[in-house]
Short mmCIF file of C-alpha atoms in Angstrom, two decimals:
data_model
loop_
_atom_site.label_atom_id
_atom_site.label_comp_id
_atom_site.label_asym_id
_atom_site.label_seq_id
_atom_site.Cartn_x
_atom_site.Cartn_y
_atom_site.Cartn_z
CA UNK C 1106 88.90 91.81 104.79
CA UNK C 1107 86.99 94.93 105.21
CA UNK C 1108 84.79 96.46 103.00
CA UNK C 1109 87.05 98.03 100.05
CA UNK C 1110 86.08 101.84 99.07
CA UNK C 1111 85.52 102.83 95.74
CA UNK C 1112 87.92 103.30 93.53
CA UNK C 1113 87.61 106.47 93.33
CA UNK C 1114 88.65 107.30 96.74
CA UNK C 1115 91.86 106.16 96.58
CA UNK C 1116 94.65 108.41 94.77
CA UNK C 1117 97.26 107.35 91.96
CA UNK C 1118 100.60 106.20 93.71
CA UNK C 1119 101.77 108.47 90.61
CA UNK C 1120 100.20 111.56 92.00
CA UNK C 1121 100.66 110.71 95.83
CA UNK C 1122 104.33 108.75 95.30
CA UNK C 1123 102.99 106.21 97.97
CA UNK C 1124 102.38 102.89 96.76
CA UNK C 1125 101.52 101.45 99.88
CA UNK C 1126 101.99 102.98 103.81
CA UNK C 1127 99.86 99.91 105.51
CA UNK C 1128 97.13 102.39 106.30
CA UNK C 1129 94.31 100.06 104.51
CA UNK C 1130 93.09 96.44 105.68
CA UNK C 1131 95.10 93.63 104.08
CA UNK C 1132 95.63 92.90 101.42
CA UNK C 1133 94.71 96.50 100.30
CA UNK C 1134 97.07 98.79 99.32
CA UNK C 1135 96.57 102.41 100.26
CA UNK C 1136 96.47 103.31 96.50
CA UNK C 1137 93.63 100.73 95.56
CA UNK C 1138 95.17 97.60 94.49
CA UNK C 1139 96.08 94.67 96.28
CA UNK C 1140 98.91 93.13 96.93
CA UNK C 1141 99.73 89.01 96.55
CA UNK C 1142 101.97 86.63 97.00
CA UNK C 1143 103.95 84.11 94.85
CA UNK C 1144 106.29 81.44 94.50
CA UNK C 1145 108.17 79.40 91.97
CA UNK C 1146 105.58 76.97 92.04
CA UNK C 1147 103.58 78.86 89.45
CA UNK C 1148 106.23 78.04 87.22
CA UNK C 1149 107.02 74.30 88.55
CA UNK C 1150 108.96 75.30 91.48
CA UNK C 1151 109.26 73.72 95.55
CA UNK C 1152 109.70 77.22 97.19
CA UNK C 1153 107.49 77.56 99.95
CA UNK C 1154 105.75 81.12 101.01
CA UNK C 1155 103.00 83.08 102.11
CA UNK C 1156 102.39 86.86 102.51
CA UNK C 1157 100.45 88.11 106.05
CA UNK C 1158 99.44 91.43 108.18
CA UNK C 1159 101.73 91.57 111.23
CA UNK C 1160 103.76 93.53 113.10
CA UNK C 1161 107.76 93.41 113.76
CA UNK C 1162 109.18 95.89 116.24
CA UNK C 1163 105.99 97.39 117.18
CA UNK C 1164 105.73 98.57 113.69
CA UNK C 1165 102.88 97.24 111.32
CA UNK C 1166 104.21 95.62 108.00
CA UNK C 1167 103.39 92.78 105.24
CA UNK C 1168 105.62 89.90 105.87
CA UNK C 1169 106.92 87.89 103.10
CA UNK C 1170 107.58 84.41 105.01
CA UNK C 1171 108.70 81.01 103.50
CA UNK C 1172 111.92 79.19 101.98
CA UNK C 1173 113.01 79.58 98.66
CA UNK C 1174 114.18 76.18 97.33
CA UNK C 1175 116.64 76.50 94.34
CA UNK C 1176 116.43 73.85 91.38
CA UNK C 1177 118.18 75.54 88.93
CA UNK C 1178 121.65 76.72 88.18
CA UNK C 1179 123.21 79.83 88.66
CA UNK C 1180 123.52 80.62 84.97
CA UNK C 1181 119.17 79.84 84.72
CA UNK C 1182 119.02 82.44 87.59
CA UNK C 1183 121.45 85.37 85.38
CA UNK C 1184 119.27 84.29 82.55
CA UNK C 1185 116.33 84.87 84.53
CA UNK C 1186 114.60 81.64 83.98
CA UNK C 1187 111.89 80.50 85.99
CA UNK C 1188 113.36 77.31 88.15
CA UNK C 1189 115.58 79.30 89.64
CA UNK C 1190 113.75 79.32 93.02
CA UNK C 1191 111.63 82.83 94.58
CA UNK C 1192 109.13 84.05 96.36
CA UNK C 1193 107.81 86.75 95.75
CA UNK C 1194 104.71 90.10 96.87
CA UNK C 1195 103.19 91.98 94.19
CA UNK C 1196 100.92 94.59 93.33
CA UNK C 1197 99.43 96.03 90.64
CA UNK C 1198 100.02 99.75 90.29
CA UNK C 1199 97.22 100.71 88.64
CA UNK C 1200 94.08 101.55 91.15
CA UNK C 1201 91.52 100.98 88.44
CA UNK C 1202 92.61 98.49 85.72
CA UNK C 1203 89.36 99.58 83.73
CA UNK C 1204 90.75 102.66 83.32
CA UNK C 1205 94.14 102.10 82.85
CA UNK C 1206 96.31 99.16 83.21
CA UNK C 1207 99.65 101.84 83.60
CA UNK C 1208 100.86 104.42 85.37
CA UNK C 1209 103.29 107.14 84.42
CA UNK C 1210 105.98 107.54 86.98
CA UNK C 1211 108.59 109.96 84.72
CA UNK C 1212 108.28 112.72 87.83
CA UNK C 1213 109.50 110.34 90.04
CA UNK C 1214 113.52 108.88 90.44
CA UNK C 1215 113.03 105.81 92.13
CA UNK C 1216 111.33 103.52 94.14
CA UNK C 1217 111.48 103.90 98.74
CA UNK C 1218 110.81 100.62 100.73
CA UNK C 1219 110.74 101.03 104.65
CA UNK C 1220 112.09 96.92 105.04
CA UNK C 1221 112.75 94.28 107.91
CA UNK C 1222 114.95 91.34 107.55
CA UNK C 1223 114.79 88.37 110.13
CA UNK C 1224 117.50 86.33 110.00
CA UNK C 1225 121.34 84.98 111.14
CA UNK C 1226 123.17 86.39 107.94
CA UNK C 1227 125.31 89.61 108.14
CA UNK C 1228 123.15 90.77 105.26
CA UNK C 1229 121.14 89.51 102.90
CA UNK C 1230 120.13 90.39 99.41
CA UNK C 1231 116.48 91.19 97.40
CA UNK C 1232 115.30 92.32 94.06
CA UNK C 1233 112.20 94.49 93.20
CA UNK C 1234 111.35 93.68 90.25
CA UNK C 1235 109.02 96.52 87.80
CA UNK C 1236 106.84 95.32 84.82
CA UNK C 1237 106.50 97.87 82.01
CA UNK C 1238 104.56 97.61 78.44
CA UNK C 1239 107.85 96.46 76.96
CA UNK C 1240 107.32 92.92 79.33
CA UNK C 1241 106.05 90.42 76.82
CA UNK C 1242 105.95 87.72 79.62
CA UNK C 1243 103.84 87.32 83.05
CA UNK C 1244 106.99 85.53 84.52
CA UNK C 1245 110.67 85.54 83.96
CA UNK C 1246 110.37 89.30 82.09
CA UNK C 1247 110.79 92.35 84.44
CA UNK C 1248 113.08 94.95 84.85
CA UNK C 1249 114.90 94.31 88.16
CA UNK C 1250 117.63 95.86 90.80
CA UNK C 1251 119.03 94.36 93.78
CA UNK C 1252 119.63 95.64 97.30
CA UNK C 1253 121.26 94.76 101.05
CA UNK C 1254 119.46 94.71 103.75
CA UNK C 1255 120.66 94.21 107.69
CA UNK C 1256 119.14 91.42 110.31
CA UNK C 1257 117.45 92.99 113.38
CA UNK C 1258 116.38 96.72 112.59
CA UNK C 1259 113.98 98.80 109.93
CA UNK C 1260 115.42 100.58 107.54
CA UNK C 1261 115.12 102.67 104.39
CA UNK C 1262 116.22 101.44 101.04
CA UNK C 1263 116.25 103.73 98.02
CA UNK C 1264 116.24 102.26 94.16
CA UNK C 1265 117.15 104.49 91.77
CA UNK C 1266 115.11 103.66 88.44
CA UNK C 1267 118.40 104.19 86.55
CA UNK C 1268 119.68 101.08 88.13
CA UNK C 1269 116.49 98.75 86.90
CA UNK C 1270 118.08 96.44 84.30
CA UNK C 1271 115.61 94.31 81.33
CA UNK C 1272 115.36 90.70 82.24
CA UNK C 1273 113.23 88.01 80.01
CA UNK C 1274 111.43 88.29 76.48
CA UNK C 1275 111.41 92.42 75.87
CA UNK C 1276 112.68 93.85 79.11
CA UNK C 1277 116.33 92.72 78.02
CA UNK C 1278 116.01 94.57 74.41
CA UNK C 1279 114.49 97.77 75.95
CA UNK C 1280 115.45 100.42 78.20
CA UNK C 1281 113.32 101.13 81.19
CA UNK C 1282 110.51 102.99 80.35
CA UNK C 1283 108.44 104.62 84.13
CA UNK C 1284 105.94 106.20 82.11
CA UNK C 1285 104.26 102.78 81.81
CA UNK C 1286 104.51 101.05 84.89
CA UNK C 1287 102.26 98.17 85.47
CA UNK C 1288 103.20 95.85 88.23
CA UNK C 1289 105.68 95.78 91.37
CA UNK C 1290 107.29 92.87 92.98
CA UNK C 1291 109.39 92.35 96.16
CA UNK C 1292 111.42 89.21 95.29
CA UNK C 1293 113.50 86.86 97.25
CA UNK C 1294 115.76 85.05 94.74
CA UNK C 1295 118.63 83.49 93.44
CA UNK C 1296 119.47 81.30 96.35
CA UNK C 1297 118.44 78.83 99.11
CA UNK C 1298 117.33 81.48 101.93
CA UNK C 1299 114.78 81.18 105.01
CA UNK C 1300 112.79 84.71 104.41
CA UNK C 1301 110.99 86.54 107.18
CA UNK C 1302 110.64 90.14 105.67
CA UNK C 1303 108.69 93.28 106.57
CA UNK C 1304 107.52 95.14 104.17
CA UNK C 1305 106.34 98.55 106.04
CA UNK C 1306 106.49 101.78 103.13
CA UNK C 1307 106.45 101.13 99.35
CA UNK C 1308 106.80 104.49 97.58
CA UNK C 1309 108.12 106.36 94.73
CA UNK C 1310 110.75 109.12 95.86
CA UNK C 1311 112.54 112.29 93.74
CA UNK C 1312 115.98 113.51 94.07
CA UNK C 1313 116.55 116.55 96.32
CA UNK C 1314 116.89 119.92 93.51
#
């Protein structure tokens, strides 16, 4: 990794709406955190995965590669429990956690990923997944929405905040709350699944007026 600029050179994804557009050196964002990768093993888990720098299509992107391994039910995975199986990028949103460990995305209506999905299914499902202050757990408490995504080509995927619902410890006795947004997370869960997925644009977006 190259050297990282100062913090203050970097703008709020708040202010800018771009969480991440690949412009900085992995595993920089281009709003000052860093993204890393996860899987179920934190919790106990077999998943396998590992987040990289490459390029799909001619197109620069982070890749979210590995196999999630399901050990759980499907009733552990609606109740969000941990051995359900994932893997999992995330990022901080915050730039400068000494500052602030939040930020306040009420201007915005959603969150934009620019996405790639390798694979032999028709279509195949993911979850972002948004921490809040109202998340009383590091895992298995986030506020999460689901969305398709086609083999073979890039394409644009809009999530409307309105559609994040409360999972885990808080989350599920609270409604969704941008104006304190800690953490983001792009999530493959809730069955056995070979990922290879490009991550290219993670941003905030507003309706048209």
């Amino acid at each position: 990794m190259g050297m990282q600029k100062d913090k203050a050179a970097y703008l709020w994804c708040t202010d800018t709406g771009i969480v991440d557009d690949i412009s900085e050196t992995f595993p920089l964002t281009s709003s000052g955190s860093e993204w890393a990768g996860f899987t179920d093993q934190v919790v106990g888990g077999v998943s396998i995965g590992k987040l990289l720098r490459s390029e799909i299509d001619g197109r620069q992107c982070n890749i979210m590669k590995g196999k999630v391994c399901q050990v759980g039910t499907d009733q552990d995975i609606m109740k969000g429990k941990e051995d359900g199986g994932f893997i999992q990028m995330a990022t901080e949103l915050s730039k400068d956690p000494a500052q602030t460990l939040t930020v306040d995305a009420s201007e915005w209506d959603g969150v934009e990923l620019d996405v790639h999905f390798r694979g032999e299914q028709e279509k195949e499902s993911f979850d972002v997944h948004i921490k809040n202050t109202s998340c009383e757990r590091r895992f298995a408490c986030s506020y999460r929405a689901t969305f398709e995504v086609h083999p073979g080509k890039w394409q644009t995927v809009r999530l409307p905040f309105k559609d994040f619902a409360g999972h885990g410890p808080g989350a599920d006795q609270s409604q969704f709350d941008r104006s304190e947004l800690r953490r983001l997370s792009i999530v493959a869960i809730g069955k056995p699944m070979e990922v290879y997925f490009g991550v290219g644009k993670v941003a905030f977006y507003k309706d048209a007026a």
